[in-house]
Amino acid sequence: MTNINTSDEFPYEGRCAKALKELKECPQLDVSEANFGSITEPLDDADDIFESLAEWHELPLDSEVRKNFFRFNEIEAYWCSSHPDSEMIGEFSLTHLYGSVEEKHMDDIWEGNDDWERELYGELRIFDDTPRSGTGRMATLRATPGTTNPEIWFFDMRAGAMEMDLDYRTYLDTLLITKGAIGWQYLFCDEGYGHPGFTPLADGLKEMLDTFPRLFPDYDYSELQARLRERM
């Protein structure tokens, strides 16, 4: 990971840099990617971004969303366990908030099978994806006109879209705790063991929550462990 010009004005950037450094320095993980993208004008001006989202996209987003604003066009990581028998793998590919709303429309990829899905997908904007592993799993925010703190929906091509029990800020916070372990989002969805999307990922999530408290002791995994127990 190259030297990154993060800013104290945007504390999430520093927290991301710490998480990526932790990945790179962990001998139990093989890390293929742990990088920041670029910063370009006008995406570096938070005031202008939020004003534009309100004016041009009818999204008057509140301070909770703003607290985890980052200026980079993308932040990404891709890793797996160095143990040959491990089920643990992780990836995230975060897109700048404005880029997500402006360019990453779910209905450009999936049209939906009925009127309800087509309406939903027409409002979903992808902000976290898995392009390297190609798992077909991604996180989206629902850009309903007038919303101040958008719903977060997880999409799995095996199961469709599922609303998550968290908001945008909490999603980004939890991403740093899980390091993007594949399927961690299911811990905030209603689906549990027996569900075609969750079940193949259960062993990897269990391994992550057994292992990460030792590998990354600065983070609290107790809520995630409790959520996994509820779903097993």
JSON list of C-alpha atoms in Angstrom, two decimals:
[
{"chain": "A", "resi": 1, "resn": "MET", "atom": "CA", "xyz": [0.00, 0.00, 0.00]},
{"chain": "A", "resi": 2, "resn": "THR", "atom": "CA", "xyz": [1.49, 3.31, -1.03]},
{"chain": "A", "resi": 3, "resn": "ASN", "atom": "CA", "xyz": [1.63, 6.40, 1.14]},
{"chain": "A", "resi": 4, "resn": "ILE", "atom": "CA", "xyz": [-1.88, 7.83, 1.27]},
{"chain": "A", "resi": 5, "resn": "ASN", "atom": "CA", "xyz": [-2.82, 11.44, 1.89]},
{"chain": "A", "resi": 6, "resn": "THR", "atom": "CA", "xyz": [-5.72, 11.03, 4.30]},
{"chain": "A", "resi": 7, "resn": "SER", "atom": "CA", "xyz": [-7.18, 14.04, 6.11]},
{"chain": "A", "resi": 8, "resn": "ASP", "atom": "CA", "xyz": [-8.12, 14.61, 9.75]},
{"chain": "A", "resi": 9, "resn": "GLU", "atom": "CA", "xyz": [-11.16, 16.45, 8.41]},
{"chain": "A", "resi": 10, "resn": "PHE", "atom": "CA", "xyz": [-12.45, 13.09, 7.17]},
{"chain": "A", "resi": 11, "resn": "PRO", "atom": "CA", "xyz": [-11.69, 10.63, 9.98]},
{"chain": "A", "resi": 12, "resn": "TYR", "atom": "CA", "xyz": [-13.09, 7.61, 8.13]},
{"chain": "A", "resi": 13, "resn": "GLU", "atom": "CA", "xyz": [-10.15, 7.85, 5.74]},
{"chain": "A", "resi": 14, "resn": "GLY", "atom": "CA", "xyz": [-7.69, 7.42, 8.59]},
{"chain": "A", "resi": 15, "resn": "ARG", "atom": "CA", "xyz": [-9.65, 4.50, 9.98]},
{"chain": "A", "resi": 16, "resn": "CYS", "atom": "CA", "xyz": [-9.61, 2.86, 6.54]},
{"chain": "A", "resi": 17, "resn": "ALA", "atom": "CA", "xyz": [-5.87, 3.37, 6.30]},
{"chain": "A", "resi": 18, "resn": "LYS", "atom": "CA", "xyz": [-5.47, 1.67, 9.68]},
{"chain": "A", "resi": 19, "resn": "ALA", "atom": "CA", "xyz": [-7.64, -1.28, 8.62]},
{"chain": "A", "resi": 20, "resn": "LEU", "atom": "CA", "xyz": [-5.76, -1.74, 5.35]},
{"chain": "A", "resi": 21, "resn": "LYS", "atom": "CA", "xyz": [-2.44, -1.60, 7.19]},
{"chain": "A", "resi": 22, "resn": "GLU", "atom": "CA", "xyz": [-3.70, -4.26, 9.61]},
{"chain": "A", "resi": 23, "resn": "LEU", "atom": "CA", "xyz": [-4.58, -6.51, 6.69]},
{"chain": "A", "resi": 24, "resn": "LYS", "atom": "CA", "xyz": [-1.21, -6.05, 5.01]},
{"chain": "A", "resi": 25, "resn": "GLU", "atom": "CA", "xyz": [0.71, -6.74, 8.22]},
{"chain": "A", "resi": 26, "resn": "CYS", "atom": "CA", "xyz": [-1.27, -9.85, 9.26]},
{"chain": "A", "resi": 27, "resn": "PRO", "atom": "CA", "xyz": [0.84, -12.97, 8.54]},
{"chain": "A", "resi": 28, "resn": "GLN", "atom": "CA", "xyz": [-2.23, -15.23, 8.73]},
{"chain": "A", "resi": 29, "resn": "LEU", "atom": "CA", "xyz": [-3.76, -13.54, 5.67]},
{"chain": "A", "resi": 30, "resn": "ASP", "atom": "CA", "xyz": [-2.68, -13.44, 2.04]},
{"chain": "A", "resi": 31, "resn": "VAL", "atom": "CA", "xyz": [-3.58, -9.96, 0.80]},
{"chain": "A", "resi": 32, "resn": "SER", "atom": "CA", "xyz": [-3.84, -9.31, -2.94]},
{"chain": "A", "resi": 33, "resn": "GLU", "atom": "CA", "xyz": [-5.25, -5.78, -2.71]},
{"chain": "A", "resi": 34, "resn": "ALA", "atom": "CA", "xyz": [-5.38, -3.17, 0.04]},
{"chain": "A", "resi": 35, "resn": "ASN", "atom": "CA", "xyz": [-5.50, 0.18, -1.69]},
{"chain": "A", "resi": 36, "resn": "PHE", "atom": "CA", "xyz": [-6.96, 3.64, -1.91]},
{"chain": "A", "resi": 37, "resn": "GLY", "atom": "CA", "xyz": [-7.95, 5.02, -5.28]},
{"chain": "A", "resi": 38, "resn": "SER", "atom": "CA", "xyz": [-7.49, 8.63, -6.34]},
{"chain": "A", "resi": 39, "resn": "ILE", "atom": "CA", "xyz": [-8.88, 11.97, -5.16]},
{"chain": "A", "resi": 40, "resn": "THR", "atom": "CA", "xyz": [-10.21, 14.22, -7.90]},
{"chain": "A", "resi": 41, "resn": "GLU", "atom": "CA", "xyz": [-12.07, 17.49, -8.03]},
{"chain": "A", "resi": 42, "resn": "PRO", "atom": "CA", "xyz": [-14.89, 18.10, -7.25]},
{"chain": "A", "resi": 43, "resn": "LEU", "atom": "CA", "xyz": [-15.29, 14.82, -5.33]},
{"chain": "A", "resi": 44, "resn": "ASP", "atom": "CA", "xyz": [-12.96, 16.13, -2.61]},
{"chain": "A", "resi": 45, "resn": "ASP", "atom": "CA", "xyz": [-15.34, 18.91, -1.51]},
{"chain": "A", "resi": 46, "resn": "ALA", "atom": "CA", "xyz": [-17.81, 17.46, 0.98]},
{"chain": "A", "resi": 47, "resn": "ASP", "atom": "CA", "xyz": [-19.99, 20.58, 1.15]},
{"chain": "A", "resi": 48, "resn": "ASP", "atom": "CA", "xyz": [-20.43, 20.66, -2.61]},
{"chain": "A", "resi": 49, "resn": "ILE", "atom": "CA", "xyz": [-21.08, 16.92, -2.75]},
{"chain": "A", "resi": 50, "resn": "PHE", "atom": "CA", "xyz": [-23.88, 17.01, -0.20]},
{"chain": "A", "resi": 51, "resn": "GLU", "atom": "CA", "xyz": [-25.39, 20.14, -1.74]},
{"chain": "A", "resi": 52, "resn": "SER", "atom": "CA", "xyz": [-25.36, 18.48, -5.16]},
{"chain": "A", "resi": 53, "resn": "LEU", "atom": "CA", "xyz": [-26.93, 15.30, -3.82]},
{"chain": "A", "resi": 54, "resn": "ALA", "atom": "CA", "xyz": [-29.73, 17.36, -2.28]},
{"chain": "A", "resi": 55, "resn": "GLU", "atom": "CA", "xyz": [-30.27, 19.58, -5.32]},
{"chain": "A", "resi": 56, "resn": "TRP", "atom": "CA", "xyz": [-29.81, 17.19, -8.23]},
{"chain": "A", "resi": 57, "resn": "HIS", "atom": "CA", "xyz": [-30.77, 13.84, -6.69]},
{"chain": "A", "resi": 58, "resn": "GLU", "atom": "CA", "xyz": [-33.30, 14.90, -4.03]},
{"chain": "A", "resi": 59, "resn": "LEU", "atom": "CA", "xyz": [-31.16, 13.33, -1.30]},
{"chain": "A", "resi": 60, "resn": "PRO", "atom": "CA", "xyz": [-30.83, 15.77, 1.64]},
{"chain": "A", "resi": 61, "resn": "LEU", "atom": "CA", "xyz": [-28.53, 13.39, 3.51]},
{"chain": "A", "resi": 62, "resn": "ASP", "atom": "CA", "xyz": [-28.02, 14.01, 7.21]},
{"chain": "A", "resi": 63, "resn": "SER", "atom": "CA", "xyz": [-25.00, 14.27, 9.48]},
{"chain": "A", "resi": 64, "resn": "GLU", "atom": "CA", "xyz": [-24.91, 10.51, 10.15]},
{"chain": "A", "resi": 65, "resn": "VAL", "atom": "CA", "xyz": [-24.11, 9.86, 6.52]},
{"chain": "A", "resi": 66, "resn": "ARG", "atom": "CA", "xyz": [-21.60, 12.69, 6.43]},
{"chain": "A", "resi": 67, "resn": "LYS", "atom": "CA", "xyz": [-19.60, 11.37, 9.39]},
{"chain": "A", "resi": 68, "resn": "ASN", "atom": "CA", "xyz": [-18.11, 8.58, 7.25]},
{"chain": "A", "resi": 69, "resn": "PHE", "atom": "CA", "xyz": [-17.60, 10.61, 4.08]},
{"chain": "A", "resi": 70, "resn": "PHE", "atom": "CA", "xyz": [-14.39, 9.84, 2.19]},
{"chain": "A", "resi": 71, "resn": "ARG", "atom": "CA", "xyz": [-12.88, 11.67, -0.78]},
{"chain": "A", "resi": 72, "resn": "PHE", "atom": "CA", "xyz": [-11.30, 8.76, -2.65]},
{"chain": "A", "resi": 73, "resn": "ASN", "atom": "CA", "xyz": [-13.05, 7.42, -5.73]},
{"chain": "A", "resi": 74, "resn": "GLU", "atom": "CA", "xyz": [-12.60, 3.93, -4.33]},
{"chain": "A", "resi": 75, "resn": "ILE", "atom": "CA", "xyz": [-11.15, 2.02, -1.40]},
{"chain": "A", "resi": 76, "resn": "GLU", "atom": "CA", "xyz": [-10.63, -1.69, -1.87]},
{"chain": "A", "resi": 77, "resn": "ALA", "atom": "CA", "xyz": [-9.21, -4.86, -0.40]},
{"chain": "A", "resi": 78, "resn": "TYR", "atom": "CA", "xyz": [-9.08, -8.51, -1.41]},
{"chain": "A", "resi": 79, "resn": "TRP", "atom": "CA", "xyz": [-7.63, -11.21, 0.85]},
{"chain": "A", "resi": 80, "resn": "CYS", "atom": "CA", "xyz": [-7.87, -14.83, 1.95]},
{"chain": "A", "resi": 81, "resn": "SER", "atom": "CA", "xyz": [-6.56, -16.94, 4.79]},
{"chain": "A", "resi": 82, "resn": "SER", "atom": "CA", "xyz": [-3.03, -18.26, 4.38]},
{"chain": "A", "resi": 83, "resn": "HIS", "atom": "CA", "xyz": [-4.18, -21.60, 5.85]},
{"chain": "A", "resi": 84, "resn": "PRO", "atom": "CA", "xyz": [-4.85, -24.10, 3.03]},
{"chain": "A", "resi": 85, "resn": "ASP", "atom": "CA", "xyz": [-7.96, -25.59, 4.67]},
{"chain": "A", "resi": 86, "resn": "SER", "atom": "CA", "xyz": [-9.55, -22.27, 5.53]},
{"chain": "A", "resi": 87, "resn": "GLU", "atom": "CA", "xyz": [-12.98, -21.11, 4.30]},
{"chain": "A", "resi": 88, "resn": "MET", "atom": "CA", "xyz": [-12.16, -17.49, 5.09]},
{"chain": "A", "resi": 89, "resn": "ILE", "atom": "CA", "xyz": [-11.98, -14.94, 2.29]},
{"chain": "A", "resi": 90, "resn": "GLY", "atom": "CA", "xyz": [-12.76, -11.24, 2.11]},
{"chain": "A", "resi": 91, "resn": "GLU", "atom": "CA", "xyz": [-13.28, -8.43, -0.34]},
{"chain": "A", "resi": 92, "resn": "PHE", "atom": "CA", "xyz": [-14.67, -4.94, -0.45]},
{"chain": "A", "resi": 93, "resn": "SER", "atom": "CA", "xyz": [-14.66, -2.26, -3.10]},
{"chain": "A", "resi": 94, "resn": "LEU", "atom": "CA", "xyz": [-16.12, 0.97, -1.78]},
{"chain": "A", "resi": 95, "resn": "THR", "atom": "CA", "xyz": [-17.23, 3.65, -4.23]},
{"chain": "A", "resi": 96, "resn": "HIS", "atom": "CA", "xyz": [-17.30, 7.37, -3.44]},
{"chain": "A", "resi": 97, "resn": "LEU", "atom": "CA", "xyz": [-20.78, 8.39, -2.31]},
{"chain": "A", "resi": 98, "resn": "TYR", "atom": "CA", "xyz": [-21.46, 10.69, -5.24]},
{"chain": "A", "resi": 99, "resn": "GLY", "atom": "CA", "xyz": [-20.09, 8.21, -7.76]},
{"chain": "A", "resi": 100, "resn": "SER", "atom": "CA", "xyz": [-22.37, 5.56, -6.33]},
{"chain": "A", "resi": 101, "resn": "VAL", "atom": "CA", "xyz": [-25.51, 7.70, -6.58]},
{"chain": "A", "resi": 102, "resn": "GLU", "atom": "CA", "xyz": [-24.67, 9.13, -9.99]},
{"chain": "A", "resi": 103, "resn": "GLU", "atom": "CA", "xyz": [-23.28, 6.11, -11.81]},
{"chain": "A", "resi": 104, "resn": "LYS", "atom": "CA", "xyz": [-23.85, 2.78, -10.06]},
{"chain": "A", "resi": 105, "resn": "HIS", "atom": "CA", "xyz": [-27.53, 2.01, -10.56]},
{"chain": "A", "resi": 106, "resn": "MET", "atom": "CA", "xyz": [-28.63, -1.50, -9.66]},
{"chain": "A", "resi": 107, "resn": "ASP", "atom": "CA", "xyz": [-31.16, -1.62, -12.49]},
{"chain": "A", "resi": 108, "resn": "ASP", "atom": "CA", "xyz": [-28.33, -1.25, -14.99]},
{"chain": "A", "resi": 109, "resn": "ILE", "atom": "CA", "xyz": [-27.27, -4.76, -13.90]},
{"chain": "A", "resi": 110, "resn": "TRP", "atom": "CA", "xyz": [-30.46, -6.44, -12.64]},
{"chain": "A", "resi": 111, "resn": "GLU", "atom": "CA", "xyz": [-33.86, -5.38, -13.91]},
{"chain": "A", "resi": 112, "resn": "GLY", "atom": "CA", "xyz": [-35.94, -7.40, -11.44]},
{"chain": "A", "resi": 113, "resn": "ASN", "atom": "CA", "xyz": [-38.51, -10.13, -11.98]},
{"chain": "A", "resi": 114, "resn": "ASP", "atom": "CA", "xyz": [-41.67, -8.26, -11.02]},
{"chain": "A", "resi": 115, "resn": "ASP", "atom": "CA", "xyz": [-42.99, -4.74, -10.49]},
{"chain": "A", "resi": 116, "resn": "TRP", "atom": "CA", "xyz": [-41.89, -4.65, -6.83]},
{"chain": "A", "resi": 117, "resn": "GLU", "atom": "CA", "xyz": [-38.31, -5.64, -7.69]},
{"chain": "A", "resi": 118, "resn": "ARG", "atom": "CA", "xyz": [-38.15, -3.29, -10.66]},
{"chain": "A", "resi": 119, "resn": "GLU", "atom": "CA", "xyz": [-39.24, -0.36, -8.48]},
{"chain": "A", "resi": 120, "resn": "LEU", "atom": "CA", "xyz": [-36.76, -1.31, -5.75]},
{"chain": "A", "resi": 121, "resn": "TYR", "atom": "CA", "xyz": [-33.81, -1.86, -8.10]},
{"chain": "A", "resi": 122, "resn": "GLY", "atom": "CA", "xyz": [-34.57, 1.46, -9.77]},
{"chain": "A", "resi": 123, "resn": "GLU", "atom": "CA", "xyz": [-33.74, 3.19, -6.46]},
{"chain": "A", "resi": 124, "resn": "LEU", "atom": "CA", "xyz": [-30.73, 1.10, -5.38]},
{"chain": "A", "resi": 125, "resn": "ARG", "atom": "CA", "xyz": [-27.21, 2.47, -5.84]},
{"chain": "A", "resi": 126, "resn": "ILE", "atom": "CA", "xyz": [-24.20, 0.17, -5.44]},
{"chain": "A", "resi": 127, "resn": "PHE", "atom": "CA", "xyz": [-21.51, 1.44, -3.05]},
{"chain": "A", "resi": 128, "resn": "ASP", "atom": "CA", "xyz": [-19.68, -1.79, -2.10]},
{"chain": "A", "resi": 129, "resn": "ASP", "atom": "CA", "xyz": [-18.96, -4.58, -4.55]},
{"chain": "A", "resi": 130, "resn": "THR", "atom": "CA", "xyz": [-16.90, -7.76, -5.02]},
{"chain": "A", "resi": 131, "resn": "PRO", "atom": "CA", "xyz": [-15.41, -7.42, -8.53]},
{"chain": "A", "resi": 132, "resn": "ARG", "atom": "CA", "xyz": [-12.31, -9.55, -7.99]},
{"chain": "A", "resi": 133, "resn": "SER", "atom": "CA", "xyz": [-13.89, -12.59, -6.40]},
{"chain": "A", "resi": 134, "resn": "GLY", "atom": "CA", "xyz": [-16.93, -12.22, -8.64]},
{"chain": "A", "resi": 135, "resn": "THR", "atom": "CA", "xyz": [-19.31, -13.47, -5.97]},
{"chain": "A", "resi": 136, "resn": "GLY", "atom": "CA", "xyz": [-22.29, -11.47, -7.21]},
{"chain": "A", "resi": 137, "resn": "ARG", "atom": "CA", "xyz": [-22.74, -9.88, -3.79]},
{"chain": "A", "resi": 138, "resn": "MET", "atom": "CA", "xyz": [-22.94, -6.12, -3.29]},
{"chain": "A", "resi": 139, "resn": "ALA", "atom": "CA", "xyz": [-24.24, -3.50, -0.90]},
{"chain": "A", "resi": 140, "resn": "THR", "atom": "CA", "xyz": [-26.54, -0.72, -2.03]},
{"chain": "A", "resi": 141, "resn": "LEU", "atom": "CA", "xyz": [-28.20, 2.36, -0.63]},
{"chain": "A", "resi": 142, "resn": "ARG", "atom": "CA", "xyz": [-31.80, 3.15, -1.52]},
{"chain": "A", "resi": 143, "resn": "ALA", "atom": "CA", "xyz": [-31.91, 6.59, -3.12]},
{"chain": "A", "resi": 144, "resn": "THR", "atom": "CA", "xyz": [-35.56, 7.31, -2.37]},
{"chain": "A", "resi": 145, "resn": "PRO", "atom": "CA", "xyz": [-36.21, 11.02, -3.08]},
{"chain": "A", "resi": 146, "resn": "GLY", "atom": "CA", "xyz": [-36.34, 12.98, 0.16]},
{"chain": "A", "resi": 147, "resn": "THR", "atom": "CA", "xyz": [-34.56, 10.43, 2.32]},
{"chain": "A", "resi": 148, "resn": "THR", "atom": "CA", "xyz": [-32.05, 11.74, 4.85]},
{"chain": "A", "resi": 149, "resn": "ASN", "atom": "CA", "xyz": [-30.55, 8.42, 5.96]},
{"chain": "A", "resi": 150, "resn": "PRO", "atom": "CA", "xyz": [-31.13, 5.84, 3.22]},
{"chain": "A", "resi": 151, "resn": "GLU", "atom": "CA", "xyz": [-32.06, 2.21, 3.67]},
{"chain": "A", "resi": 152, "resn": "ILE", "atom": "CA", "xyz": [-29.21, -0.23, 3.05]},
{"chain": "A", "resi": 153, "resn": "TRP", "atom": "CA", "xyz": [-29.91, -3.33, 0.97]},
{"chain": "A", "resi": 154, "resn": "PHE", "atom": "CA", "xyz": [-27.62, -6.31, 0.42]},
{"chain": "A", "resi": 155, "resn": "PHE", "atom": "CA", "xyz": [-27.86, -8.04, -2.94]},
{"chain": "A", "resi": 156, "resn": "ASP", "atom": "CA", "xyz": [-26.83, -11.66, -3.51]},
{"chain": "A", "resi": 157, "resn": "MET", "atom": "CA", "xyz": [-27.46, -13.02, -7.00]},
{"chain": "A", "resi": 158, "resn": "ARG", "atom": "CA", "xyz": [-28.47, -16.33, -5.37]},
{"chain": "A", "resi": 159, "resn": "ALA", "atom": "CA", "xyz": [-31.17, -14.72, -3.26]},
{"chain": "A", "resi": 160, "resn": "GLY", "atom": "CA", "xyz": [-31.99, -11.23, -4.52]},
{"chain": "A", "resi": 161, "resn": "ALA", "atom": "CA", "xyz": [-32.08, -8.07, -2.42]},
{"chain": "A", "resi": 162, "resn": "MET", "atom": "CA", "xyz": [-32.44, -8.08, 1.37]},
{"chain": "A", "resi": 163, "resn": "GLU", "atom": "CA", "xyz": [-32.83, -5.03, 3.59]},
{"chain": "A", "resi": 164, "resn": "MET", "atom": "CA", "xyz": [-30.12, -4.75, 6.23]},
{"chain": "A", "resi": 165, "resn": "ASP", "atom": "CA", "xyz": [-30.67, -3.81, 9.87]},
{"chain": "A", "resi": 166, "resn": "LEU", "atom": "CA", "xyz": [-28.20, -0.92, 9.80]},
{"chain": "A", "resi": 167, "resn": "ASP", "atom": "CA", "xyz": [-27.59, 2.44, 8.14]},
{"chain": "A", "resi": 168, "resn": "TYR", "atom": "CA", "xyz": [-24.85, 3.70, 5.81]},
{"chain": "A", "resi": 169, "resn": "ARG", "atom": "CA", "xyz": [-22.57, 4.90, 8.59]},
{"chain": "A", "resi": 170, "resn": "THR", "atom": "CA", "xyz": [-22.88, 1.64, 10.54]},
{"chain": "A", "resi": 171, "resn": "TYR", "atom": "CA", "xyz": [-22.24, -0.37, 7.39]},
{"chain": "A", "resi": 172, "resn": "LEU", "atom": "CA", "xyz": [-18.95, 1.42, 6.80]},
{"chain": "A", "resi": 173, "resn": "ASP", "atom": "CA", "xyz": [-18.00, 1.05, 10.47]},
{"chain": "A", "resi": 174, "resn": "THR", "atom": "CA", "xyz": [-18.73, -2.68, 10.44]},
{"chain": "A", "resi": 175, "resn": "LEU", "atom": "CA", "xyz": [-16.84, -3.17, 7.20]},
{"chain": "A", "resi": 176, "resn": "LEU", "atom": "CA", "xyz": [-13.63, -2.16, 8.97]},
{"chain": "A", "resi": 177, "resn": "ILE", "atom": "CA", "xyz": [-14.29, -4.66, 11.77]},
{"chain": "A", "resi": 178, "resn": "THR", "atom": "CA", "xyz": [-14.97, -7.58, 9.42]},
{"chain": "A", "resi": 179, "resn": "LYS", "atom": "CA", "xyz": [-12.36, -6.49, 6.85]},
{"chain": "A", "resi": 180, "resn": "GLY", "atom": "CA", "xyz": [-14.96, -7.36, 4.23]},
{"chain": "A", "resi": 181, "resn": "ALA", "atom": "CA", "xyz": [-15.20, -11.07, 5.07]},
{"chain": "A", "resi": 182, "resn": "ILE", "atom": "CA", "xyz": [-17.48, -12.47, 2.37]},
{"chain": "A", "resi": 183, "resn": "GLY", "atom": "CA", "xyz": [-21.08, -12.61, 3.55]},
{"chain": "A", "resi": 184, "resn": "TRP", "atom": "CA", "xyz": [-20.72, -10.58, 6.75]},
{"chain": "A", "resi": 185, "resn": "GLN", "atom": "CA", "xyz": [-23.75, -8.60, 5.60]},
{"chain": "A", "resi": 186, "resn": "TYR", "atom": "CA", "xyz": [-25.98, -11.61, 6.30]},
{"chain": "A", "resi": 187, "resn": "LEU", "atom": "CA", "xyz": [-25.41, -10.95, 10.00]},
{"chain": "A", "resi": 188, "resn": "PHE", "atom": "CA", "xyz": [-27.62, -7.88, 9.55]},
{"chain": "A", "resi": 189, "resn": "CYS", "atom": "CA", "xyz": [-30.27, -9.55, 7.39]},
{"chain": "A", "resi": 190, "resn": "ASP", "atom": "CA", "xyz": [-33.17, -11.74, 8.55]},
{"chain": "A", "resi": 191, "resn": "GLU", "atom": "CA", "xyz": [-31.96, -14.82, 6.70]},
{"chain": "A", "resi": 192, "resn": "GLY", "atom": "CA", "xyz": [-30.24, -17.61, 8.63]},
{"chain": "A", "resi": 193, "resn": "TYR", "atom": "CA", "xyz": [-29.05, -21.20, 8.29]},
{"chain": "A", "resi": 194, "resn": "GLY", "atom": "CA", "xyz": [-30.91, -23.03, 5.55]},
{"chain": "A", "resi": 195, "resn": "HIS", "atom": "CA", "xyz": [-31.10, -19.93, 3.37]},
{"chain": "A", "resi": 196, "resn": "PRO", "atom": "CA", "xyz": [-29.37, -20.56, 0.01]},
{"chain": "A", "resi": 197, "resn": "GLY", "atom": "CA", "xyz": [-27.30, -17.40, 0.29]},
{"chain": "A", "resi": 198, "resn": "PHE", "atom": "CA", "xyz": [-26.24, -17.65, 3.93]},
{"chain": "A", "resi": 199, "resn": "THR", "atom": "CA", "xyz": [-25.63, -21.38, 4.39]},
{"chain": "A", "resi": 200, "resn": "PRO", "atom": "CA", "xyz": [-22.56, -21.73, 2.09]},
{"chain": "A", "resi": 201, "resn": "LEU", "atom": "CA", "xyz": [-20.92, -18.83, 3.92]},
{"chain": "A", "resi": 202, "resn": "ALA", "atom": "CA", "xyz": [-21.64, -19.88, 7.49]},
{"chain": "A", "resi": 203, "resn": "ASP", "atom": "CA", "xyz": [-18.37, -21.78, 8.07]},
{"chain": "A", "resi": 204, "resn": "GLY", "atom": "CA", "xyz": [-16.27, -18.89, 6.80]},
{"chain": "A", "resi": 205, "resn": "LEU", "atom": "CA", "xyz": [-18.13, -16.40, 8.98]},
{"chain": "A", "resi": 206, "resn": "LYS", "atom": "CA", "xyz": [-17.72, -18.64, 12.02]},
{"chain": "A", "resi": 207, "resn": "GLU", "atom": "CA", "xyz": [-14.00, -18.97, 11.30]},
{"chain": "A", "resi": 208, "resn": "MET", "atom": "CA", "xyz": [-13.70, -15.19, 10.92]},
{"chain": "A", "resi": 209, "resn": "LEU", "atom": "CA", "xyz": [-15.43, -14.54, 14.24]},
{"chain": "A", "resi": 210, "resn": "ASP", "atom": "CA", "xyz": [-13.35, -17.19, 15.99]},
{"chain": "A", "resi": 211, "resn": "THR", "atom": "CA", "xyz": [-10.08, -15.87, 14.52]},
{"chain": "A", "resi": 212, "resn": "PHE", "atom": "CA", "xyz": [-10.35, -12.10, 14.15]},
{"chain": "A", "resi": 213, "resn": "PRO", "atom": "CA", "xyz": [-10.66, -11.23, 17.86]},
{"chain": "A", "resi": 214, "resn": "ARG", "atom": "CA", "xyz": [-7.15, -12.65, 18.24]},
{"chain": "A", "resi": 215, "resn": "LEU", "atom": "CA", "xyz": [-5.76, -11.18, 15.01]},
{"chain": "A", "resi": 216, "resn": "PHE", "atom": "CA", "xyz": [-7.32, -7.74, 15.47]},
{"chain": "A", "resi": 217, "resn": "PRO", "atom": "CA", "xyz": [-7.79, -7.17, 19.22]},
{"chain": "A", "resi": 218, "resn": "ASP", "atom": "CA", "xyz": [-8.56, -3.46, 18.85]},
{"chain": "A", "resi": 219, "resn": "TYR", "atom": "CA", "xyz": [-12.08, -4.31, 17.63]},
{"chain": "A", "resi": 220, "resn": "ASP", "atom": "CA", "xyz": [-15.14, -5.62, 19.48]},
{"chain": "A", "resi": 221, "resn": "TYR", "atom": "CA", "xyz": [-16.64, -8.70, 17.82]},
{"chain": "A", "resi": 222, "resn": "SER", "atom": "CA", "xyz": [-19.21, -9.56, 20.48]},
{"chain": "A", "resi": 223, "resn": "GLU", "atom": "CA", "xyz": [-22.25, -8.18, 18.62]},
{"chain": "A", "resi": 224, "resn": "LEU", "atom": "CA", "xyz": [-21.29, -9.97, 15.41]},
{"chain": "A", "resi": 225, "resn": "GLN", "atom": "CA", "xyz": [-20.72, -13.23, 17.30]},
{"chain": "A", "resi": 226, "resn": "ALA", "atom": "CA", "xyz": [-24.16, -12.92, 18.88]},
{"chain": "A", "resi": 227, "resn": "ARG", "atom": "CA", "xyz": [-25.76, -12.24, 15.51]},
{"chain": "A", "resi": 228, "resn": "LEU", "atom": "CA", "xyz": [-24.10, -15.34, 14.04]},
{"chain": "A", "resi": 229, "resn": "ARG", "atom": "CA", "xyz": [-25.34, -17.52, 16.91]},
{"chain": "A", "resi": 230, "resn": "GLU", "atom": "CA", "xyz": [-28.88, -16.29, 16.26]},
{"chain": "A", "resi": 231, "resn": "ARG", "atom": "CA", "xyz": [-28.65, -17.41, 12.65]},
{"chain": "A", "resi": 232, "resn": "MET", "atom": "CA", "xyz": [-27.09, -20.86, 13.14]}
]
